[in-house]
Amino acid sequence: MRTDTAPSASKTVAERQSGSARSSRSLRWITVTLAFACGASVANLYYAQPLLSPIGHAFGVGQGAATVVVTATQVGYALGLALLLPLGDLLENRRLASRTLLLTAGALAMAAVAPDFWIFLVLSALIGVTSVVAQILVPLAAHLAPPEARGKLVGQVMSGLLLGIMLARSISSFAAAAWGWRSIYAISAGVMLLTAVALAKMLPLRQPVQTARYGALLTSVVHLARTEPVLVRRALTQALLFGAFTTYWTAISFELISRHHLTQNGVAVFALVGAAGAAAAPVAGRLGDAGHGVVMRAGAIALGLVSMLVAGLGAANLVVLALGGVLLDFAVQSHQVLSQRDIYALRPDARARVNSVYMTSVFLGGAASSAATGPVLAAWGWTGVTVMAAALMAVGLVIWIAERMRQGGSTVTTG
């Protein structure tokens, strides 16, 4: 009897090990798919920024009117964050993400052939609305990850998202130089279509337990913002950091062209340095999993202050200016991953709505800072820009200190 059962027990152990290995490999591929989908979808928000001059020329509008394209895309994204993102707690996630990307692909394809500026403007807003699929997928990554590795997996997915943000401007500039400004919209439409298929094939089904009606769901978003102080503090602090990030990257092209005499392609190449910040996401995630979130968040804010000091004092040196950008990206991305790790632990049943509160706040901070950057740059130049960004970082540090004082030195990572 013992001889008969021993091989069976051995086989059972082997099968369990094999199943665990397959599960690990499957999770890695899902993580790669989520990271690519987040980066590819969020990149749609930034493609137009270096193309405003050719877009204005093509439609016969002035520079001021052309900048409305960016505004329309941002307004659309804000609406998507507030109105579409909470559906991640109501509808089956895989179907929601893949079908939303099909709408994005359609909007991009029509934008590539839009005959009229106002039609192009409406399509830009629609592109912004549907590009929030990236923020549907980040909470999904938190659901799929085991608790002990949640920060690591979210960090890896966020690396893909940041790469999409930082590479978008360079990619659209190079595509425009090779095939005209409309080409990036056609290319991205194809990428969105393929990504939708990949998500439908790769992701597991996840049906949220939430059964409330859509109106009640939106009301609960407001309730979350009023009853979760950790969520409010993380959202406000990240909004300040993202505001500094937006300030730097909004003004840097003027600095590069006026002081360093770079061409548009040169600006595109410079923008590539920001992609190095994507390396911070998985590192921050692992440190958060190890229980170092509190200290690391303070370190990220302090690094952001240092980055603006470097960028402000070393503006005459292109390498030093680039170093400031890399340090800033490391700081903002690290704090983002650590903050999202905290807020996703607050309400596992409402992660999409939690993310809606968080990302809407962050986006509004970036939009307000972007609007203020122009007047600051005109009045006080690059020095004024870096001082403004540093001031935003300093307020974030004050919030961290106030939180620690309220907790009386507790070592918990949230609260």
XYZ file of C-alpha atoms in Angstrom:
415
model
C 0.000 0.000 0.000
C 2.786 2.393 0.918
C 4.574 1.610 -2.334
C 1.433 2.348 -4.348
C 0.631 5.660 -2.727
C 4.138 7.149 -2.631
C 4.363 7.779 -6.408
C 0.868 9.262 -6.326
C 1.819 11.673 -3.541
C 5.014 12.569 -5.369
C 3.059 13.199 -8.522
C 0.640 15.429 -6.638
C 3.493 17.595 -5.371
C 4.946 17.809 -8.872
C 1.573 18.770 -10.300
C 1.193 21.503 -7.688
C 4.652 22.873 -8.465
C 3.906 22.764 -12.198
C 0.571 24.515 -11.656
C 2.243 27.190 -9.557
C 4.871 27.756 -12.263
C 2.186 28.036 -14.940
C 0.247 30.472 -12.764
C 3.396 32.577 -12.241
C 4.147 32.626 -15.979
C 0.543 33.536 -16.741
C 0.633 36.426 -14.260
C 3.865 37.718 -15.830
C 2.307 37.744 -19.303
C -0.833 39.418 -17.971
C 1.346 42.052 -16.291
C 3.198 42.727 -19.554
C -0.120 43.019 -21.414
C -1.550 45.404 -18.806
C 1.614 47.548 -18.814
C 1.594 47.850 -22.608
C -2.141 48.576 -22.732
C -1.815 51.319 -20.085
C 1.120 52.962 -21.857
C -0.407 52.758 -25.320
C -3.769 54.166 -24.240
C -2.485 57.019 -22.070
C -0.061 58.056 -24.833
C -3.080 59.244 -26.833
C -3.357 62.216 -24.460
C 0.080 63.544 -25.398
C 0.507 62.908 -29.121
C -0.864 66.311 -30.140
C 1.357 68.448 -27.896
C 4.399 68.690 -30.233
C 2.173 68.752 -33.357
C 0.145 71.895 -32.716
C 1.934 73.951 -35.375
C 1.309 71.514 -38.287
C -2.222 70.850 -37.032
C -2.990 74.584 -37.020
C -1.474 74.987 -40.484
C -3.465 72.043 -41.876
C -6.795 73.412 -40.627
C -5.971 77.079 -41.207
C -6.242 78.145 -37.557
C -3.881 80.187 -35.406
C -1.608 78.973 -32.665
C -4.055 79.926 -29.920
C -6.860 77.937 -31.531
C -4.573 74.974 -32.140
C -3.750 74.696 -28.425
C -7.452 74.031 -27.791
C -6.792 70.527 -29.167
C -4.761 69.731 -26.039
C -7.409 71.339 -23.830
C -10.210 69.336 -25.478
C -8.300 66.098 -24.950
C -7.660 66.959 -21.286
C -11.277 67.936 -20.672
C -12.382 64.676 -22.250
C -9.994 62.751 -20.025
C -11.325 64.510 -16.914
C -14.885 63.599 -17.888
C -13.827 60.003 -18.456
C -12.156 59.840 -15.049
C -15.259 61.165 -13.315
C -17.971 59.364 -15.313
C -16.475 56.285 -16.989
C -13.866 55.075 -14.521
C -16.357 54.166 -11.716
C -17.868 51.581 -14.082
C -14.860 49.420 -13.240
C -16.682 48.597 -9.965
C -19.933 47.740 -11.780
C -19.170 46.059 -15.131
C -17.031 43.035 -15.977
C -13.529 44.516 -16.286
C -12.138 42.644 -19.292
C -15.137 43.437 -21.456
C -15.243 47.069 -20.292
C -11.562 47.667 -21.082
C -11.466 45.937 -24.464
C -14.683 47.531 -25.732
C -13.610 50.974 -24.568
C -10.387 50.572 -26.551
C -12.443 49.763 -29.646
C -14.125 53.159 -29.227
C -10.692 54.771 -28.853
C -9.531 53.096 -32.062
C -12.578 54.396 -33.910
C -12.075 57.957 -32.647
C -8.386 57.903 -33.591
C -9.119 56.546 -37.066
C -11.675 59.296 -37.712
C -9.297 61.939 -36.332
C -6.671 60.784 -38.839
C -8.977 61.791 -41.723
C -11.000 64.603 -40.095
C -11.751 67.239 -42.763
C -12.657 70.069 -40.404
C -11.044 71.542 -37.291
C -14.192 71.413 -35.183
C -14.759 67.761 -36.065
C -11.149 67.078 -35.110
C -11.724 68.919 -31.823
C -14.762 66.780 -30.924
C -12.845 63.619 -31.805
C -9.934 64.778 -29.630
C -12.317 65.066 -26.670
C -13.661 61.576 -27.391
C -10.101 60.232 -27.537
C -9.549 61.739 -24.089
C -12.743 60.232 -22.633
C -11.982 56.699 -23.801
C -8.266 56.795 -22.954
C -9.164 56.395 -19.260
C -9.020 52.653 -19.916
C -5.466 52.898 -18.516
C -6.950 53.812 -15.131
C -9.426 50.922 -15.366
C -6.552 48.505 -15.817
C -4.363 49.699 -12.919
C -6.952 48.758 -10.240
C -7.477 45.461 -12.107
C -3.764 44.766 -11.704
C -4.176 45.306 -7.942
C -7.041 42.795 -7.905
C -5.050 40.151 -9.781
C -1.896 40.441 -7.676
C -1.375 38.476 -4.452
C -1.373 40.874 -1.458
C 2.322 40.385 -0.715
C 3.285 41.426 -4.261
C 0.610 44.027 -4.999
C 2.970 47.000 -4.904
C 5.461 45.260 -7.180
C 2.870 44.341 -9.820
C 1.155 47.755 -9.740
C 4.607 49.333 -10.063
C 5.375 47.240 -13.138
C 2.084 48.221 -14.755
C 2.696 51.862 -13.860
C 6.111 51.634 -15.550
C 4.294 50.926 -18.798
C 1.957 53.838 -18.201
C 4.815 56.264 -17.538
C 6.688 55.063 -20.623
C 3.577 55.816 -22.647
C 3.442 59.345 -21.227
C 7.123 60.080 -21.725
C 7.570 58.468 -25.154
C 4.355 59.810 -26.707
C 5.756 63.243 -27.592
C 8.884 61.809 -29.166
C 7.006 59.135 -31.110
C 4.470 61.596 -32.533
C 7.229 64.047 -33.516
C 9.212 61.373 -35.329
C 6.085 59.996 -37.036
C 5.092 63.480 -38.168
C 8.567 64.073 -39.614
C 8.392 60.809 -41.557
C 4.761 60.578 -42.706
C 2.932 63.773 -41.675
C 1.100 64.685 -38.463
C -2.000 62.615 -39.223
C 0.018 59.393 -39.299
C 0.287 59.037 -35.529
C -3.512 58.926 -35.223
C -3.762 56.165 -37.818
C -0.890 54.233 -36.219
C -2.401 54.530 -32.746
C -5.816 53.413 -34.042
C -4.211 50.175 -35.218
C -2.377 49.746 -31.927
C -5.601 50.271 -29.944
C -7.384 47.653 -32.049
C -4.651 45.076 -31.473
C -4.503 45.934 -27.769
C -8.259 45.440 -27.406
C -7.908 41.955 -28.908
C -4.946 41.165 -26.627
C -6.881 42.205 -23.518
C -9.881 40.107 -24.540
C -7.623 37.065 -25.025
C -5.211 37.476 -22.101
C -7.142 38.874 -19.150
C -9.200 36.698 -16.814
C -12.831 37.530 -16.209
C -13.514 39.779 -13.232
C -17.119 40.590 -12.392
C -17.347 43.103 -9.505
C -19.749 42.270 -6.687
C -21.210 45.785 -6.817
C -24.906 45.772 -7.840
C -25.811 49.437 -7.312
C -27.204 51.525 -10.134
C -24.895 53.882 -12.005
C -26.296 57.007 -10.329
C -25.789 55.513 -6.887
C -22.282 54.523 -7.921
C -21.404 58.129 -8.773
C -22.886 59.285 -5.462
C -20.699 56.776 -3.659
C -17.636 58.304 -5.335
C -18.408 61.587 -3.590
C -18.982 59.687 -0.345
C -15.547 58.061 -0.636
C -13.908 61.452 -1.040
C -15.647 62.682 2.120
C -15.026 59.649 4.342
C -11.550 58.380 3.414
C -8.949 60.866 4.736
C -6.004 58.753 3.547
C -7.397 58.868 0.022
C -7.771 62.652 0.208
C -4.221 63.152 1.507
C -2.654 60.857 -1.085
C -4.667 62.451 -3.891
C -3.812 66.009 -2.820
C -0.111 65.266 -2.403
C 0.138 63.499 -5.753
C -1.797 66.341 -7.414
C 0.891 68.731 -6.164
C 3.712 66.486 -7.403
C 2.050 65.934 -10.757
C 1.521 69.685 -10.978
C 5.282 70.149 -10.628
C 5.831 67.451 -13.252
C 3.421 69.161 -15.658
C 5.019 72.550 -15.030
C 8.478 71.262 -15.933
C 7.417 69.413 -19.096
C 5.132 72.215 -20.291
C 7.890 74.824 -20.095
C 10.927 72.755 -21.051
C 10.427 72.962 -24.809
C 10.588 76.780 -24.667
C 13.778 76.585 -22.629
C 15.356 74.072 -24.995
C 14.506 76.070 -28.106
C 15.274 79.578 -26.806
C 18.375 78.920 -24.707
C 19.831 75.748 -26.217
C 18.616 76.303 -29.804
C 17.318 72.746 -30.286
C 15.144 71.846 -33.241
C 11.778 70.128 -32.855
C 13.492 66.784 -33.372
C 16.021 67.789 -30.724
C 13.204 68.457 -28.282
C 11.785 65.032 -29.127
C 15.121 63.385 -28.349
C 15.404 65.294 -25.060
C 11.948 64.045 -24.052
C 13.296 60.504 -24.177
C 15.326 61.116 -20.995
C 12.097 61.207 -19.046
C 11.496 57.565 -19.904
C 14.249 56.661 -17.434
C 11.820 57.555 -14.660
C 9.805 54.438 -15.484
C 12.498 52.392 -13.721
C 11.390 53.901 -10.402
C 7.950 52.262 -10.437
C 8.846 48.600 -9.749
C 11.528 49.630 -7.232
C 9.052 51.789 -5.327
C 6.496 48.984 -5.445
C 8.910 46.480 -3.896
C 9.931 48.924 -1.157
C 6.266 49.560 -0.403
C 5.637 45.810 -0.141
C 8.566 45.611 2.287
C 6.921 48.139 4.615
C 8.966 51.233 3.746
C 6.142 53.242 2.201
C 6.096 56.080 4.738
C 9.802 56.852 4.486
C 9.866 56.359 0.723
C 7.040 58.813 0.149
C 8.977 61.470 2.055
C 12.110 60.548 0.112
C 10.252 60.897 -3.183
C 9.027 64.389 -2.307
C 12.523 65.422 -1.165
C 13.975 64.078 -4.414
C 11.459 66.193 -6.305
C 12.682 69.299 -4.470
C 16.289 68.398 -5.323
C 15.360 67.858 -8.974
C 14.000 71.392 -9.298
C 17.074 72.808 -7.574
C 19.237 70.968 -10.112
C 17.092 72.063 -13.066
C 16.974 75.679 -11.894
C 20.638 76.196 -11.064
C 21.966 74.088 -13.919
C 19.726 75.374 -16.705
C 22.680 76.538 -18.797
C 23.951 72.958 -19.083
C 21.806 70.637 -21.198
C 23.017 67.498 -19.383
C 22.230 68.964 -15.954
C 18.823 70.085 -17.210
C 18.139 66.536 -18.356
C 19.300 65.173 -14.994
C 16.749 67.378 -13.277
C 14.031 65.898 -15.490
C 15.081 62.322 -14.732
C 15.143 62.956 -10.965
C 11.733 64.635 -11.159
C 10.257 61.662 -13.013
C 11.754 59.247 -10.478
C 10.223 61.264 -7.640
C 6.733 61.657 -9.092
C 6.470 58.075 -10.304
C 7.708 56.600 -7.012
C 5.195 58.610 -5.004
C 2.439 57.622 -7.433
C 3.058 53.886 -7.011
C 3.360 54.112 -3.221
C 0.196 56.219 -2.966
C -1.825 53.881 -5.160
C -0.639 50.927 -3.117
C -2.067 52.675 -0.033
C -5.399 53.700 -1.494
C -6.128 50.318 -3.104
C -5.900 48.758 0.364
C -8.618 51.070 1.712
C -11.640 49.663 -0.106
C -10.916 46.496 -2.135
C -14.595 46.438 -3.192
C -14.403 49.977 -4.628
C -10.952 50.274 -6.188
C -12.193 51.770 -9.468
C -14.123 54.480 -7.597
C -11.179 55.103 -5.278
C -9.004 55.468 -8.368
C -11.580 57.835 -9.879
C -11.294 60.183 -6.882
C -7.520 59.896 -6.858
C -6.795 60.314 -10.575
C -9.365 63.074 -11.107
C -7.657 65.038 -8.321
C -4.217 64.360 -9.788
C -5.332 65.387 -13.265
C -6.925 68.599 -12.022
C -3.670 69.450 -10.241
C -1.758 68.929 -13.466
C -4.251 70.959 -15.511
C -4.187 73.892 -13.068
C -0.385 73.897 -13.002
C -0.211 73.741 -16.780
C -2.504 76.767 -17.036
C -0.320 78.697 -14.568
C 2.976 77.762 -16.229
C 2.558 80.116 -19.203
C 2.134 83.318 -17.186
C 4.903 82.310 -14.753
C 7.290 81.584 -17.634
C 6.469 84.887 -19.304
C 6.954 86.885 -16.108
C 9.922 85.176 -14.440
C 11.391 82.804 -17.013
C 12.771 79.342 -16.327
C 13.793 80.287 -12.782
C 10.196 81.147 -11.968
C 9.049 77.798 -13.389
C 11.433 75.786 -11.220
C 10.581 77.830 -8.116
C 6.883 77.225 -8.742
C 7.449 73.484 -9.148
C 9.602 73.377 -6.005
C 6.900 75.240 -4.058
C 4.351 72.604 -5.054
C 6.725 69.897 -3.833
C 7.234 71.779 -0.549
C 3.484 71.862 0.115
C 3.402 68.104 -0.475
C 6.146 67.678 2.118
C 4.156 69.791 4.602
C 1.186 67.432 4.145
C 3.444 64.441 4.839
C 4.835 66.060 8.000
C 1.339 66.981 9.232
C 0.181 63.416 8.712
C 3.133 62.017 10.662
C 2.526 64.446 13.521
C -1.136 63.442 13.622
C -0.156 59.770 13.818
C 2.368 60.466 16.577
C 5.253 58.715 14.806
C 3.384 55.511 13.958
C 5.150 53.328 11.391
C 2.115 52.199 9.439
C 2.149 52.798 5.709
C -1.362 54.211 5.512
C -3.619 56.421 7.581
